Amino acid sequence: TEVHRLEQEMAKYRPSDPFNIIKGKSAVMEKTVQMAKKVCSVRSTVLILGDSGVGKEVFAKAIHEATEGPDAPFISINCGAIPASLFESELFGYDRGAFSGADHRGKKGKIELAKGGTLFLDEIGEMPLDMQVKMLRVLQERKYYKVGGEKEMETDFRVIAATNRDLRELMMEGQFREDLYYRLNVVSLKIPPLKERREDVVELIHYFLNDFSLRYQRPIHHFSQEVMQEMLQYDWPGNVRELRNVVERLVVFATDGVIRKEYLPFHPMTNHSSTADAELQESFMEFDTLILPLQEEMDQHEKKVLEKALAVTHGNKLECAKKLGITRATLYNRLKRLGLS
């Protein structure tokens, strides 16, 4: 509880980086994050590409938060989850009495709600062709009409689109408009799948394990090497989303705080090359120290918090103590106990 309180206090004083929510220190992931950060200097349209579950919406939100103001809306619409007959009213909204069964007060569409912020078009490859034409007009002219409306509406928003499909292939098949593709693809960002950044698996497991342990109030005191090895060797076709779900499953089943092999929803994979195993084993050895006695685990977290506080205050211990809400004597005692003096 004390460590959590200190982390919350520190969050008030350190510069906020929306990209901190994206986990992974692999070279390919760090390169992707750096590219995303460059996009934040302008409000151009961004097309995020990647397999299902890699975290496209997480990147979209990070770009939005790094670019727009704190009150700017982030409006998401899944183009593959809305029936074609309802798509226009969802996107543009409608005036009262526009059609039978419509709300008598009318309804704001996603475009109107996104004014001054970001409209995130998820699964853009699933957008109906007739809506692609209308969407292109909005992007070009920033004007549109509500369903059943006679007044031309003006809007200003940033578009971030995402898809797990090959839009060029859809274009050749006549399922996606070429002009819309080039209008959306001002800047493209490819999110690598988890199988291409296996060294990130350990960090993600650690992150989700801590998250679900706290959420379900279920401390985990044993995570066997056998379970970890199988998770490192698995291909993760569902990417980060699948990994998150598996870790949640492990925590739910570990009622006694012990994660066992039989809790895994998959069987060990045998199609991996031995060259990758050495790198995975090295990552595993780092994780092997994850589950520690409670006091040691708390000391490690507290040490990180104090190191961050000292960095923010440039080593000024009096200022550091004030920001953490503790006395200078308490700070000195903790620094000494944790070997930071």
CSV table of C-alpha atoms in Angstrom, one decimal:
chain,number,residue,atom,x,y,z
A,1,THR,CA,0.0,0.0,0.0
A,2,GLU,CA,2.8,2.4,0.9
A,3,VAL,CA,4.7,1.7,-2.4
A,4,HIS,CA,1.4,2.2,-4.4
A,5,ARG,CA,0.9,5.6,-2.5
A,6,LEU,CA,4.4,6.7,-3.4
A,7,GLU,CA,4.0,5.8,-7.0
A,8,GLN,CA,0.8,7.8,-7.2
A,9,GLU,CA,2.6,10.8,-5.6
A,10,MET,CA,5.4,10.5,-8.0
A,11,ALA,CA,3.0,10.4,-11.0
A,12,LYS,CA,1.9,14.0,-10.1
A,13,TYR,CA,5.4,15.4,-10.6
A,14,ARG,CA,7.1,13.5,-13.4
A,15,PRO,CA,6.4,14.4,-17.0
A,16,SER,CA,3.6,12.2,-18.4
A,17,ASP,CA,4.5,10.1,-21.4
A,18,PRO,CA,1.4,8.4,-22.9
A,19,PHE,CA,3.7,5.8,-24.6
A,20,ASN,CA,4.7,4.4,-21.2
A,21,ILE,CA,1.6,2.2,-21.3
A,22,ILE,CA,3.2,0.3,-24.3
A,23,LYS,CA,5.3,-2.5,-22.9
A,24,GLY,CA,8.4,-3.9,-24.6
A,25,LYS,CA,12.1,-3.1,-24.8
A,26,SER,CA,12.9,-5.1,-28.0
A,27,ALA,CA,14.7,-3.2,-30.7
A,28,VAL,CA,11.8,-3.6,-33.1
A,29,MET,CA,9.3,-2.3,-30.6
A,30,GLU,CA,11.4,0.7,-29.5
A,31,LYS,CA,11.8,1.6,-33.2
A,32,THR,CA,8.0,1.5,-33.7
A,33,VAL,CA,7.4,3.7,-30.6
A,34,GLN,CA,10.0,6.2,-31.8
A,35,MET,CA,8.2,6.4,-35.2
A,36,ALA,CA,4.9,6.9,-33.4
A,37,LYS,CA,6.3,9.7,-31.3
A,38,LYS,CA,7.5,11.5,-34.5
A,39,VAL,CA,3.9,11.4,-35.8
A,40,CYS,CA,2.8,13.3,-32.7
A,41,SER,CA,4.4,16.6,-33.8
A,42,VAL,CA,1.7,17.0,-36.5
A,43,ARG,CA,-2.0,16.2,-36.8
A,44,SER,CA,-1.8,14.2,-40.1
A,45,THR,CA,-3.8,11.1,-40.8
A,46,VAL,CA,-2.2,7.9,-39.5
A,47,LEU,CA,-2.8,4.3,-40.7
A,48,ILE,CA,-1.9,1.7,-38.1
A,49,LEU,CA,-1.2,-1.8,-39.5
A,50,GLY,CA,-0.8,-5.0,-37.6
A,51,ASP,CA,-2.3,-8.4,-36.8
A,52,SER,CA,-5.3,-8.7,-34.5
A,53,GLY,CA,-4.3,-8.3,-30.8
A,54,VAL,CA,-1.0,-6.4,-31.3
A,55,GLY,CA,-2.3,-3.3,-29.6
A,56,LYS,CA,-3.3,-1.0,-32.5
A,57,GLU,CA,-5.8,0.9,-30.4
A,58,VAL,CA,-3.3,1.3,-27.6
A,59,PHE,CA,-0.9,3.1,-30.0
A,60,ALA,CA,-3.8,5.2,-31.4
A,61,LYS,CA,-4.7,6.4,-27.9
A,62,ALA,CA,-1.0,7.1,-27.1
A,63,ILE,CA,-0.7,9.2,-30.3
A,64,HIS,CA,-3.9,11.0,-29.5
A,65,GLU,CA,-2.9,11.8,-25.9
A,66,ALA,CA,0.5,13.0,-26.9
A,67,THR,CA,-0.9,15.3,-29.6
A,68,GLU,CA,-4.2,16.7,-28.4
A,69,GLY,CA,-5.2,18.6,-25.2
A,70,PRO,CA,-6.4,16.8,-22.1
A,71,ASP,CA,-10.1,17.5,-22.9
A,72,ALA,CA,-9.9,16.5,-26.5
A,73,PRO,CA,-12.3,13.5,-27.3
A,74,PHE,CA,-11.0,10.2,-28.6
A,75,ILE,CA,-13.9,8.6,-30.4
A,76,SER,CA,-13.6,5.0,-31.6
A,77,ILE,CA,-15.7,3.2,-34.1
A,78,ASN,CA,-15.3,-0.5,-35.2
A,79,CYS,CA,-16.1,-0.6,-38.9
A,80,GLY,CA,-16.5,-4.4,-38.8
A,81,ALA,CA,-19.0,-4.4,-35.9
A,82,ILE,CA,-21.7,-2.2,-37.4
A,83,PRO,CA,-24.3,-3.4,-39.9
A,84,ALA,CA,-24.1,-1.6,-43.2
A,85,SER,CA,-27.6,-0.3,-42.8
A,86,LEU,CA,-26.7,1.5,-39.6
A,87,PHE,CA,-23.3,2.7,-40.5
A,88,GLU,CA,-24.3,6.0,-42.0
A,89,SER,CA,-26.4,7.1,-39.0
A,90,GLU,CA,-23.6,5.9,-36.6
A,91,LEU,CA,-21.0,7.9,-38.4
A,92,PHE,CA,-22.9,11.0,-39.3
A,93,GLY,CA,-25.8,11.0,-36.9
A,94,TYR,CA,-29.3,11.9,-37.8
A,95,ASP,CA,-31.9,14.7,-37.4
A,96,ARG,CA,-35.2,14.1,-35.6
A,97,GLY,CA,-37.7,12.2,-37.7
A,98,ALA,CA,-35.0,11.1,-40.2
A,99,PHE,CA,-36.5,7.6,-40.4
A,100,SER,CA,-39.0,5.4,-38.7
A,101,GLY,CA,-38.0,4.5,-35.2
A,102,ALA,CA,-35.4,7.3,-34.9
A,103,ASP,CA,-35.1,9.2,-31.6
A,104,HIS,CA,-37.3,12.3,-31.8
A,105,ARG,CA,-34.4,14.4,-30.5
A,106,GLY,CA,-32.0,13.3,-33.2
A,107,LYS,CA,-28.6,11.9,-32.5
A,108,LYS,CA,-25.0,13.0,-32.8
A,109,GLY,CA,-22.8,10.9,-35.0
A,110,LYS,CA,-19.2,9.8,-34.2
A,111,ILE,CA,-17.8,12.6,-36.5
A,112,GLU,CA,-19.6,15.3,-34.5
A,113,LEU,CA,-18.5,13.8,-31.2
A,114,ALA,CA,-14.9,13.7,-32.4
A,115,LYS,CA,-14.8,17.4,-33.2
A,116,GLY,CA,-11.6,18.9,-31.8
A,117,GLY,CA,-10.1,15.5,-31.1
A,118,THR,CA,-9.5,12.1,-32.8
A,119,LEU,CA,-11.7,9.8,-34.7
A,120,PHE,CA,-10.3,6.2,-34.5
A,121,LEU,CA,-11.6,4.1,-37.4
A,122,ASP,CA,-10.8,0.5,-36.3
A,123,GLU,CA,-10.9,-2.3,-38.8
A,124,ILE,CA,-11.1,0.3,-41.7
A,125,GLY,CA,-10.9,-2.5,-44.2
A,126,GLU,CA,-14.4,-3.6,-43.2
A,127,MET,CA,-16.0,-0.3,-44.1
A,128,PRO,CA,-18.8,-0.7,-46.8
A,129,LEU,CA,-17.9,0.7,-50.2
A,130,ASP,CA,-20.7,3.3,-50.3
A,131,MET,CA,-19.5,4.6,-46.9
A,132,GLN,CA,-15.9,4.8,-48.2
A,133,VAL,CA,-17.0,7.4,-50.7
A,134,LYS,CA,-18.8,9.5,-48.1
A,135,MET,CA,-15.9,9.2,-45.7
A,136,LEU,CA,-13.5,10.4,-48.4
A,137,ARG,CA,-15.5,13.5,-48.9
A,138,VAL,CA,-15.5,14.3,-45.1
A,139,LEU,CA,-11.7,13.9,-45.0
A,140,GLN,CA,-11.2,16.1,-48.0
A,141,GLU,CA,-13.7,18.9,-47.3
A,142,ARG,CA,-14.3,18.5,-43.5
A,143,LYS,CA,-18.0,18.9,-44.2
A,144,TYR,CA,-21.0,16.5,-44.1
A,145,TYR,CA,-24.7,16.1,-43.7
A,146,LYS,CA,-26.6,14.3,-41.0
A,147,VAL,CA,-29.0,11.6,-42.1
A,148,GLY,CA,-32.2,13.4,-43.0
A,149,GLY,CA,-30.5,16.7,-42.4
A,150,GLU,CA,-30.5,19.7,-44.7
A,151,LYS,CA,-27.9,21.8,-42.9
A,152,GLU,CA,-24.2,21.2,-43.9
A,153,MET,CA,-22.1,20.5,-40.9
A,154,GLU,CA,-18.5,21.5,-40.5
A,155,THR,CA,-16.0,19.6,-38.3
A,156,ASP,CA,-12.4,19.4,-37.4
A,157,PHE,CA,-10.8,16.2,-36.2
A,158,ARG,CA,-7.8,14.0,-36.7
A,159,VAL,CA,-8.3,10.5,-38.2
A,160,ILE,CA,-6.3,7.5,-37.1
A,161,ALA,CA,-7.3,4.3,-38.9
A,162,ALA,CA,-6.3,0.7,-38.2
A,163,THR,CA,-6.6,-2.6,-39.9
A,164,ASN,CA,-5.3,-6.2,-39.8
A,165,ARG,CA,-6.0,-6.7,-43.5
A,166,ASP,CA,-4.0,-6.0,-46.6
A,167,LEU,CA,-5.6,-2.9,-48.0
A,168,ARG,CA,-3.6,-3.2,-51.3
A,169,GLU,CA,-5.0,-6.6,-51.8
A,170,LEU,CA,-8.5,-5.4,-51.1
A,171,MET,CA,-8.0,-2.6,-53.6
A,172,MET,CA,-7.1,-5.1,-56.3
A,173,GLU,CA,-10.2,-7.0,-55.4
A,174,GLY,CA,-12.4,-3.9,-55.7
A,175,GLN,CA,-13.3,-4.0,-52.0
A,176,PHE,CA,-11.4,-0.8,-51.0
A,177,ARG,CA,-11.2,2.5,-52.8
A,178,GLU,CA,-7.8,3.5,-54.0
A,179,ASP,CA,-8.4,7.2,-53.4
A,180,LEU,CA,-9.4,6.6,-49.7
A,181,TYR,CA,-6.4,4.4,-49.2
A,182,TYR,CA,-4.0,7.1,-50.2
A,183,ARG,CA,-5.9,9.7,-48.2
A,184,LEU,CA,-5.6,7.6,-45.1
A,185,ASN,CA,-2.0,6.4,-45.7
A,186,VAL,CA,-0.3,9.7,-45.1
A,187,VAL,CA,1.8,8.1,-42.3
A,188,SER,CA,1.7,4.3,-41.8
A,189,LEU,CA,2.8,2.5,-38.7
A,190,LYS,CA,3.3,-1.2,-38.6
A,191,ILE,CA,3.0,-2.9,-35.2
A,192,PRO,CA,5.1,-6.1,-35.0
A,193,PRO,CA,3.4,-9.3,-33.9
A,194,LEU,CA,4.5,-10.9,-30.6
A,195,LYS,CA,6.3,-13.8,-32.3
A,196,GLU,CA,8.7,-11.2,-33.8
A,197,ARG,CA,9.6,-9.8,-30.4
A,198,ARG,CA,9.8,-12.7,-28.1
A,199,GLU,CA,12.1,-10.9,-25.8
A,200,ASP,CA,9.1,-8.8,-24.8
A,201,VAL,CA,7.1,-11.7,-23.5
A,202,VAL,CA,8.8,-11.8,-20.1
A,203,GLU,CA,8.1,-8.1,-19.5
A,204,LEU,CA,4.5,-8.4,-20.6
A,205,ILE,CA,4.0,-11.5,-18.3
A,206,HIS,CA,5.4,-9.6,-15.4
A,207,TYR,CA,3.2,-6.6,-16.1
A,208,PHE,CA,0.0,-8.5,-16.5
A,209,LEU,CA,0.8,-10.8,-13.6
A,210,ASN,CA,1.2,-7.8,-11.2
A,211,ASP,CA,-2.0,-6.2,-12.6
A,212,PHE,CA,-4.2,-9.2,-12.1
A,213,SER,CA,-2.7,-10.2,-8.8
A,214,LEU,CA,-3.6,-6.8,-7.4
A,215,ARG,CA,-7.0,-6.7,-9.1
A,216,TYR,CA,-8.1,-10.1,-7.8
A,217,GLN,CA,-6.2,-9.7,-4.5
A,218,ARG,CA,-4.4,-13.0,-5.2
A,219,PRO,CA,-0.6,-12.9,-4.5
A,220,ILE,CA,1.4,-15.3,-6.6
A,221,HIS,CA,4.3,-16.9,-4.8
A,222,HIS,CA,5.3,-19.6,-7.2
A,223,PHE,CA,5.7,-19.5,-11.0
A,224,SER,CA,7.5,-22.7,-12.2
A,225,GLN,CA,10.2,-22.7,-14.8
A,226,GLU,CA,8.3,-25.3,-16.7
A,227,VAL,CA,5.3,-23.0,-17.1
A,228,MET,CA,7.5,-20.0,-18.1
A,229,GLN,CA,9.4,-22.1,-20.6
A,230,GLU,CA,6.2,-23.1,-22.4
A,231,MET,CA,5.0,-19.6,-22.5
A,232,LEU,CA,8.3,-18.4,-24.0
A,233,GLN,CA,8.1,-21.1,-26.7
A,234,TYR,CA,4.5,-20.5,-27.6
A,235,ASP,CA,3.8,-18.6,-30.9
A,236,TRP,CA,1.0,-16.3,-29.5
A,237,PRO,CA,-1.1,-16.1,-32.7
A,238,GLY,CA,-3.5,-13.8,-30.7
A,239,ASN,CA,-0.6,-11.6,-29.8
A,240,VAL,CA,-0.7,-9.4,-26.7
A,241,ARG,CA,-4.4,-9.8,-26.3
A,242,GLU,CA,-4.0,-13.6,-26.0
A,243,LEU,CA,-1.1,-13.3,-23.6
A,244,ARG,CA,-3.1,-11.0,-21.4
A,245,ASN,CA,-6.0,-13.4,-21.3
A,246,VAL,CA,-3.7,-16.4,-20.6
A,247,VAL,CA,-2.1,-14.6,-17.6
A,248,GLU,CA,-5.5,-13.6,-16.3
A,249,ARG,CA,-6.5,-17.3,-16.5
A,250,LEU,CA,-3.4,-18.4,-14.6
A,251,VAL,CA,-4.1,-15.9,-11.8
A,252,VAL,CA,-7.8,-16.9,-11.6
A,253,PHE,CA,-6.9,-20.6,-11.3
A,254,ALA,CA,-4.0,-20.1,-8.9
A,255,THR,CA,-6.2,-20.0,-5.8
A,256,ASP,CA,-3.3,-21.1,-3.6
A,257,GLY,CA,-0.8,-18.7,-5.2
A,258,VAL,CA,0.8,-21.4,-7.3
A,259,ILE,CA,0.7,-21.3,-11.1
A,260,ARG,CA,0.7,-24.8,-12.5
A,261,LYS,CA,1.3,-26.2,-16.0
A,262,GLU,CA,-2.2,-27.6,-16.3
A,263,TYR,CA,-3.6,-24.1,-16.1
A,264,LEU,CA,-2.2,-23.2,-19.5
A,265,PRO,CA,-4.8,-23.4,-22.3
A,266,PHE,CA,-2.3,-24.6,-24.9
A,267,HIS,CA,0.2,-27.4,-25.3
A,268,PRO,CA,4.0,-27.0,-25.6
A,269,MET,CA,5.2,-26.0,-29.0
A,270,THR,CA,7.9,-28.1,-30.6
A,271,ASN,CA,8.5,-26.2,-33.9
A,272,HIS,CA,11.0,-23.6,-32.6
A,273,SER,CA,14.7,-23.5,-33.6
A,274,SER,CA,17.3,-24.1,-31.0
A,275,THR,CA,19.0,-20.7,-31.9
A,276,ALA,CA,16.1,-18.8,-30.5
A,277,ASP,CA,16.0,-21.0,-27.3
A,278,ALA,CA,19.2,-19.4,-25.9
A,279,GLU,CA,17.8,-15.9,-26.2
A,280,LEU,CA,14.6,-17.1,-24.6
A,281,GLN,CA,16.4,-18.8,-21.8
A,282,GLU,CA,18.3,-15.6,-21.1
A,283,SER,CA,15.0,-13.7,-20.8
A,284,PHE,CA,13.6,-16.5,-18.6
A,285,MET,CA,16.6,-16.2,-16.2
A,286,GLU,CA,15.7,-12.5,-15.7
A,287,PHE,CA,12.1,-13.5,-14.9
A,288,ASP,CA,13.3,-16.2,-12.5
A,289,THR,CA,13.9,-13.5,-9.9
A,290,LEU,CA,10.4,-12.1,-10.3
A,291,ILE,CA,8.6,-14.0,-7.6
A,292,LEU,CA,10.4,-13.0,-4.4
A,293,PRO,CA,9.7,-12.9,-0.7
A,294,LEU,CA,7.2,-10.2,0.0
A,295,GLN,CA,9.6,-7.8,1.7
A,296,GLU,CA,12.2,-8.2,-1.0
A,297,GLU,CA,9.6,-7.6,-3.7
A,298,MET,CA,8.4,-4.4,-1.9
A,299,ASP,CA,12.0,-3.2,-1.5
A,300,GLN,CA,12.6,-3.5,-5.2
A,301,HIS,CA,9.5,-1.5,-6.0
A,302,GLU,CA,10.4,1.1,-3.4
A,303,LYS,CA,13.9,1.4,-4.7
A,304,LYS,CA,12.6,2.1,-8.2
A,305,VAL,CA,10.2,4.8,-6.9
A,306,LEU,CA,13.0,6.5,-4.9
A,307,GLU,CA,15.4,6.4,-7.9
A,308,LYS,CA,12.7,8.1,-10.1
A,309,ALA,CA,12.1,10.7,-7.4
A,310,LEU,CA,15.8,11.5,-7.1
A,311,ALA,CA,16.1,11.8,-10.9
A,312,VAL,CA,13.1,14.2,-11.1
A,313,THR,CA,14.6,16.4,-8.3
A,314,HIS,CA,18.2,16.1,-9.7
A,315,GLY,CA,19.4,14.5,-6.5
A,316,ASN,CA,18.0,17.2,-4.2
A,317,LYS,CA,17.0,15.1,-1.2
A,318,LEU,CA,15.0,17.8,0.6
A,319,GLU,CA,12.9,18.5,-2.5
A,320,CYS,CA,12.6,14.7,-3.1
A,321,ALA,CA,11.3,14.2,0.4
A,322,LYS,CA,8.7,17.0,0.0
A,323,LYS,CA,7.4,15.5,-3.2
A,324,LEU,CA,7.1,12.1,-1.7
A,325,GLY,CA,5.3,13.4,1.4
A,326,ILE,CA,7.9,12.1,3.9
A,327,THR,CA,10.4,13.7,6.1
A,328,ARG,CA,14.0,14.1,5.1
A,329,ALA,CA,15.1,11.8,7.9
A,330,THR,CA,12.7,9.1,6.7
A,331,LEU,CA,14.1,9.5,3.1
A,332,TYR,CA,17.7,9.1,4.4
A,333,ASN,CA,16.8,6.0,6.4
A,334,ARG,CA,15.2,4.4,3.3
A,335,LEU,CA,18.0,5.3,1.0
A,336,LYS,CA,20.5,3.8,3.4
A,337,ARG,CA,18.4,0.6,3.9
A,338,LEU,CA,18.1,0.1,0.1
A,339,GLY,CA,21.7,0.9,-0.6
A,340,LEU,CA,21.1,4.1,-2.4
A,341,SER,CA,23.0,6.4,0.0
